[in-house]
Amino acid sequence: MHHEIHGRLDADAPTLVLSSGLGGAGAFWTPQLPLLSQDYRVLVYDQLGTGHSPATLPEGYSIDDMAGELLALLDEVGIGHCHFIGHALGGLVGLKLALLRPALLDGLVLINAWSSPNPHSERCFAVRLNLLRDSGPAAYVQAQPLFLYPADWIAANSERLARDDAHALAHFPAGDNMLRRIEALLAFDIEDALPRIATPTLLIANRDDMLVPWQRSQHLAEHLPDARLELLDYGGHASSVSDGDTFNRVLLEHLARVAAPAVATA
């Protein structure tokens, strides 16, 4: 898979692995990279079948497959320990990593993630699937901001969103890849396994997320053995974009407590 490593490269640098949501592209984290790369080694990647990682995803493709692909990548580049940061679908990949290889993870940050389907999110994804199947990628891309951002932010950023829409449509996953990815996240259910995930976890959720109710993060906080919930008032499903200042502050404060970056030496 296409990947990039940013920031510190010295042996003492703590490593962050950033995993994007349904879109799958590492570019989602562009607003965070200048801040994180000051103190950390940061790996971002395009998930298989998205961005610069072309592939044809098979029927039955799953979050387990996504986790296995990431483990293979981390082995390839020699990352044996990391703090994992995952947004939405990326958070599901992180939960699966914590079950498959707990020794890999020094910590988890899960942003608007979940452990099993819920009726509201299922309805939202059903609408997105129907748009994709019946109206095509252009309609899917046009509707996407409605699920990701607050209404006032959308109204204030129409020119930016027009550029984003054009880029997303030009780089839309080939064939049925997006359908397979939506099916994978809808099938994800690890409720019975939550007590076995002992990795220290920060959960970030937004009260105004209209795609994934913030109570899904509260549920994770109540059922994971070592988890803390940071509940934000504004930003929608993708507050790392729509309210980056608040999101970045919460993330950096957390990492300063748990990742303890050493001072780089010349």
Short mmCIF file of C-alpha atoms in Angstrom, two decimals:
data_model
loop_
_atom_site.label_atom_id
_atom_site.label_comp_id
_atom_site.label_asym_id
_atom_site.label_seq_id
_atom_site.Cartn_x
_atom_site.Cartn_y
_atom_site.Cartn_z
CA MET A 1 0.00 0.00 0.00
CA HIS A 2 1.08 3.54 -0.66
CA HIS A 3 2.44 5.10 2.52
CA GLU A 4 4.45 8.09 3.65
CA ILE A 5 6.56 8.63 6.77
CA HIS A 6 6.81 12.18 8.09
CA GLY A 7 8.57 13.90 10.94
CA ARG A 8 11.32 12.56 13.15
CA LEU A 9 13.38 9.61 11.97
CA ASP A 10 15.68 9.19 14.98
CA ALA A 11 15.55 5.95 16.94
CA ASP A 12 13.96 7.58 20.00
CA ALA A 13 11.02 9.09 18.12
CA PRO A 14 7.63 7.71 19.20
CA THR A 15 5.63 6.51 16.21
CA LEU A 16 2.08 7.46 15.26
CA VAL A 17 0.10 5.48 12.68
CA LEU A 18 -2.83 7.42 11.23
CA SER A 19 -5.72 5.56 9.60
CA SER A 20 -8.46 7.38 7.66
CA GLY A 21 -12.18 6.72 7.50
CA LEU A 22 -14.33 5.52 4.62
CA GLY A 23 -12.47 7.55 1.99
CA GLY A 24 -9.29 5.70 2.96
CA ALA A 25 -6.73 8.27 1.78
CA GLY A 26 -3.86 9.36 3.98
CA ALA A 27 -4.36 12.92 2.72
CA PHE A 28 -7.25 13.20 5.17
CA TRP A 29 -4.63 13.91 7.85
CA THR A 30 -2.93 16.75 5.98
CA PRO A 31 -4.11 19.40 8.52
CA GLN A 32 -2.52 17.45 11.39
CA LEU A 33 0.81 16.49 9.80
CA PRO A 34 2.71 19.77 10.37
CA LEU A 35 1.90 19.63 14.10
CA LEU A 36 2.43 15.92 14.67
CA SER A 37 5.64 15.69 12.68
CA GLN A 38 7.42 18.10 15.01
CA ASP A 39 7.70 15.56 17.82
CA TYR A 40 6.75 12.21 16.31
CA ARG A 41 7.47 9.84 13.46
CA VAL A 42 4.15 9.71 11.59
CA LEU A 43 2.99 7.07 9.10
CA VAL A 44 0.01 7.78 6.87
CA TYR A 45 -1.21 5.40 4.18
CA ASP A 46 -3.82 4.94 1.49
CA GLN A 47 -5.93 1.92 2.36
CA LEU A 48 -6.09 -0.81 -0.24
CA GLY A 49 -8.41 0.03 -3.11
CA THR A 50 -8.27 3.79 -2.41
CA GLY A 51 -6.05 6.70 -3.40
CA HIS A 52 -2.63 5.56 -4.58
CA SER A 53 -3.18 1.93 -3.50
CA PRO A 54 -5.09 0.50 -6.47
CA ALA A 55 -6.72 -2.90 -6.05
CA THR A 56 -9.96 -4.71 -6.80
CA LEU A 57 -11.58 -5.56 -3.49
CA PRO A 58 -13.36 -8.94 -3.40
CA GLU A 59 -16.84 -9.76 -2.19
CA GLY A 60 -16.82 -10.35 1.54
CA TYR A 61 -14.00 -7.86 2.08
CA SER A 62 -13.85 -7.03 5.79
CA ILE A 63 -12.32 -4.89 8.52
CA ASP A 64 -10.25 -7.98 9.38
CA ASP A 65 -8.74 -7.78 5.89
CA MET A 66 -7.95 -4.09 6.34
CA ALA A 67 -6.24 -4.78 9.67
CA GLY A 68 -4.21 -7.62 8.15
CA GLU A 69 -3.08 -5.39 5.28
CA LEU A 70 -1.93 -2.71 7.71
CA LEU A 71 -0.07 -5.25 9.85
CA ALA A 72 1.77 -6.43 6.75
CA LEU A 73 2.72 -2.84 5.92
CA LEU A 74 3.98 -2.13 9.45
CA ASP A 75 6.05 -5.30 9.38
CA GLU A 76 7.47 -4.29 6.01
CA VAL A 77 8.64 -0.88 7.26
CA GLY A 78 9.83 -2.22 10.61
CA ILE A 79 7.34 -0.60 13.00
CA GLY A 80 7.01 -2.81 16.08
CA HIS A 81 5.36 -0.30 18.45
CA CYS A 82 3.08 2.63 17.76
CA HIS A 83 0.29 4.84 18.92
CA PHE A 84 -2.62 4.31 16.54
CA ILE A 85 -5.02 7.12 15.58
CA GLY A 86 -8.08 6.11 13.56
CA HIS A 87 -11.05 8.10 12.29
CA ALA A 88 -14.39 6.26 11.93
CA LEU A 89 -13.62 3.19 9.76
CA GLY A 90 -9.97 3.73 10.64
CA GLY A 91 -10.96 3.39 14.29
CA LEU A 92 -12.53 0.01 13.53
CA VAL A 93 -9.20 -1.06 12.04
CA GLY A 94 -7.53 0.04 15.27
CA LEU A 95 -9.90 -2.00 17.42
CA LYS A 96 -9.17 -5.05 15.27
CA LEU A 97 -5.40 -4.47 15.56
CA ALA A 98 -5.80 -4.42 19.34
CA LEU A 99 -7.30 -7.91 19.14
CA LEU A 100 -4.93 -9.33 16.53
CA ARG A 101 -1.65 -7.93 17.85
CA PRO A 102 -2.04 -6.09 21.16
CA ALA A 103 1.72 -5.89 21.73
CA LEU A 104 1.99 -3.58 18.71
CA LEU A 105 -0.07 -0.82 20.27
CA ASP A 106 1.15 1.59 22.93
CA GLY A 107 -2.17 3.39 22.73
CA LEU A 108 -5.31 3.98 20.66
CA VAL A 109 -7.10 7.18 19.69
CA LEU A 110 -10.50 6.41 18.16
CA ILE A 111 -12.44 9.28 16.59
CA ASN A 112 -16.20 8.89 16.08
CA ALA A 113 -15.81 5.12 15.94
CA TRP A 114 -18.07 2.26 17.01
CA SER A 115 -18.04 -1.42 17.97
CA SER A 116 -21.22 -2.64 16.25
CA PRO A 117 -23.89 -1.36 13.83
CA ASN A 118 -26.57 1.04 15.04
CA PRO A 119 -29.88 1.87 13.32
CA HIS A 120 -29.11 5.53 12.67
CA SER A 121 -25.73 4.94 11.02
CA GLU A 122 -27.14 2.01 9.08
CA ARG A 123 -29.81 4.32 7.65
CA CYS A 124 -27.20 6.92 6.68
CA PHE A 125 -25.00 4.36 4.97
CA ALA A 126 -28.02 2.85 3.21
CA VAL A 127 -28.73 6.28 1.72
CA ARG A 128 -25.12 6.58 0.60
CA LEU A 129 -25.17 3.10 -0.92
CA ASN A 130 -28.37 3.89 -2.81
CA LEU A 131 -26.92 7.14 -4.11
CA LEU A 132 -23.84 5.33 -5.34
CA ARG A 133 -25.75 2.46 -6.95
CA ASP A 134 -28.63 4.44 -8.43
CA SER A 135 -27.16 7.86 -9.18
CA GLY A 136 -23.42 7.26 -9.42
CA PRO A 137 -20.25 8.67 -7.87
CA ALA A 138 -21.04 12.34 -8.62
CA ALA A 139 -24.21 12.26 -6.50
CA TYR A 140 -22.42 10.30 -3.78
CA VAL A 141 -19.61 12.86 -3.61
CA GLN A 142 -22.04 15.80 -3.64
CA ALA A 143 -23.92 14.39 -0.65
CA GLN A 144 -20.84 13.44 1.34
CA PRO A 145 -20.32 16.79 3.17
CA LEU A 146 -23.86 16.53 4.58
CA PHE A 147 -22.72 13.50 6.57
CA LEU A 148 -19.31 14.89 7.57
CA TYR A 149 -19.67 18.55 8.55
CA PRO A 150 -21.95 20.97 10.44
CA ALA A 151 -24.43 22.92 8.31
CA ASP A 152 -22.91 26.32 9.11
CA TRP A 153 -19.42 25.09 8.19
CA ILE A 154 -20.72 23.77 4.86
CA ALA A 155 -22.38 27.12 4.13
CA ALA A 156 -19.19 29.04 4.96
CA ASN A 157 -16.89 26.79 2.92
CA SER A 158 -18.72 26.30 -0.37
CA GLU A 159 -15.73 27.13 -2.58
CA ARG A 160 -13.43 24.79 -0.66
CA LEU A 161 -16.02 22.01 -0.82
CA ALA A 162 -16.43 22.49 -4.57
CA ARG A 163 -12.69 21.92 -4.97
CA ASP A 164 -12.82 18.94 -2.61
CA ASP A 165 -15.74 17.46 -4.55
CA ALA A 166 -13.88 17.77 -7.85
CA HIS A 167 -10.79 16.10 -6.37
CA ALA A 168 -12.83 13.32 -4.74
CA LEU A 169 -14.67 12.59 -7.97
CA ALA A 170 -11.44 12.54 -9.98
CA HIS A 171 -9.92 10.05 -7.53
CA PHE A 172 -13.02 8.02 -6.72
CA PRO A 173 -12.27 4.33 -6.02
CA ALA A 174 -12.62 2.12 -9.06
CA GLY A 175 -15.37 -0.41 -9.62
CA ASP A 176 -17.23 -1.67 -6.57
CA ASN A 177 -14.51 -0.83 -4.06
CA MET A 178 -16.57 1.78 -2.19
CA LEU A 179 -19.52 -0.61 -1.98
CA ARG A 180 -17.25 -3.29 -0.54
CA ARG A 181 -15.84 -0.85 2.02
CA ILE A 182 -19.30 0.26 3.17
CA GLU A 183 -20.41 -3.35 3.43
CA ALA A 184 -17.32 -4.11 5.53
CA LEU A 185 -18.00 -1.39 8.08
CA LEU A 186 -21.69 -2.29 8.29
CA ALA A 187 -20.76 -5.91 9.09
CA PHE A 188 -18.28 -4.95 11.84
CA ASP A 189 -19.34 -6.20 15.29
CA ILE A 190 -16.89 -6.91 18.12
CA GLU A 191 -19.17 -6.37 21.13
CA ASP A 192 -18.23 -9.67 22.73
CA ALA A 193 -14.51 -8.90 22.39
CA LEU A 194 -14.46 -5.43 23.96
CA PRO A 195 -13.45 -6.63 27.46
CA ARG A 196 -10.31 -8.19 25.92
CA ILE A 197 -9.03 -4.89 24.48
CA ALA A 198 -6.76 -3.63 27.24
CA THR A 199 -4.92 -1.03 25.15
CA PRO A 200 -5.13 2.45 26.74
CA THR A 201 -7.65 4.32 24.59
CA LEU A 202 -8.77 7.89 24.07
CA LEU A 203 -12.17 8.22 22.45
CA ILE A 204 -12.97 11.51 20.70
CA ALA A 205 -16.59 12.11 19.73
CA ASN A 206 -18.71 15.05 18.60
CA ARG A 207 -22.16 15.83 19.93
CA ASP A 208 -23.22 17.13 16.51
CA ASP A 209 -22.02 14.10 14.52
CA MET A 210 -25.02 13.24 12.37
CA LEU A 211 -23.48 10.08 10.89
CA VAL A 212 -22.36 8.24 14.04
CA PRO A 213 -24.15 9.14 17.30
CA TRP A 214 -21.69 10.21 19.99
CA GLN A 215 -23.26 7.62 22.29
CA ARG A 216 -21.42 4.94 20.31
CA SER A 217 -18.16 6.34 21.70
CA GLN A 218 -19.71 6.53 25.16
CA HIS A 219 -20.57 2.86 24.79
CA LEU A 220 -16.95 2.07 23.97
CA ALA A 221 -15.79 4.09 26.97
CA GLU A 222 -18.06 2.05 29.23
CA HIS A 223 -17.00 -1.35 27.87
CA LEU A 224 -13.29 -1.03 27.13
CA PRO A 225 -11.16 -1.76 30.22
CA ASP A 226 -8.92 1.33 29.89
CA ALA A 227 -10.69 4.10 27.98
CA ARG A 228 -11.47 7.79 28.36
CA LEU A 229 -14.03 9.82 26.39
CA GLU A 230 -13.38 13.39 25.21
CA LEU A 231 -16.71 14.78 24.01
CA LEU A 232 -16.56 17.83 21.72
CA ASP A 233 -19.51 20.12 21.11
CA TYR A 234 -18.86 21.12 17.51
CA GLY A 235 -17.37 19.79 14.32
CA GLY A 236 -19.63 17.02 13.05
CA HIS A 237 -18.21 13.67 11.96
CA ALA A 238 -14.94 15.13 10.65
CA SER A 239 -14.04 17.77 13.25
CA SER A 240 -10.34 17.29 12.48
CA VAL A 241 -11.18 19.28 9.34
CA SER A 242 -14.09 21.51 10.39
CA ASP A 243 -12.77 22.48 13.85
CA GLY A 244 -9.11 21.64 13.56
CA ASP A 245 -7.94 23.94 16.35
CA THR A 246 -10.04 22.19 18.99
CA PHE A 247 -9.36 18.74 17.65
CA ASN A 248 -5.61 19.32 17.41
CA ARG A 249 -5.45 20.69 20.95
CA VAL A 250 -7.21 17.64 22.40
CA LEU A 251 -5.04 15.24 20.40
CA LEU A 252 -1.73 16.96 21.18
CA GLU A 253 -2.51 17.24 24.89
CA HIS A 254 -3.31 13.55 25.00
CA LEU A 255 -0.17 12.54 23.13
CA ALA A 256 1.98 14.74 25.36
CA ARG A 257 0.68 12.74 28.33
CA VAL A 258 1.00 9.25 26.89
CA ALA A 259 3.62 9.30 24.13
CA ALA A 260 6.28 11.34 25.99
CA PRO A 261 8.36 12.37 22.96
CA ALA A 262 12.07 12.54 23.67
CA VAL A 263 14.03 15.57 22.50
CA ALA A 264 15.61 14.90 19.12
CA THR A 265 19.41 15.02 19.08
CA ALA A 266 21.62 16.11 16.23
#
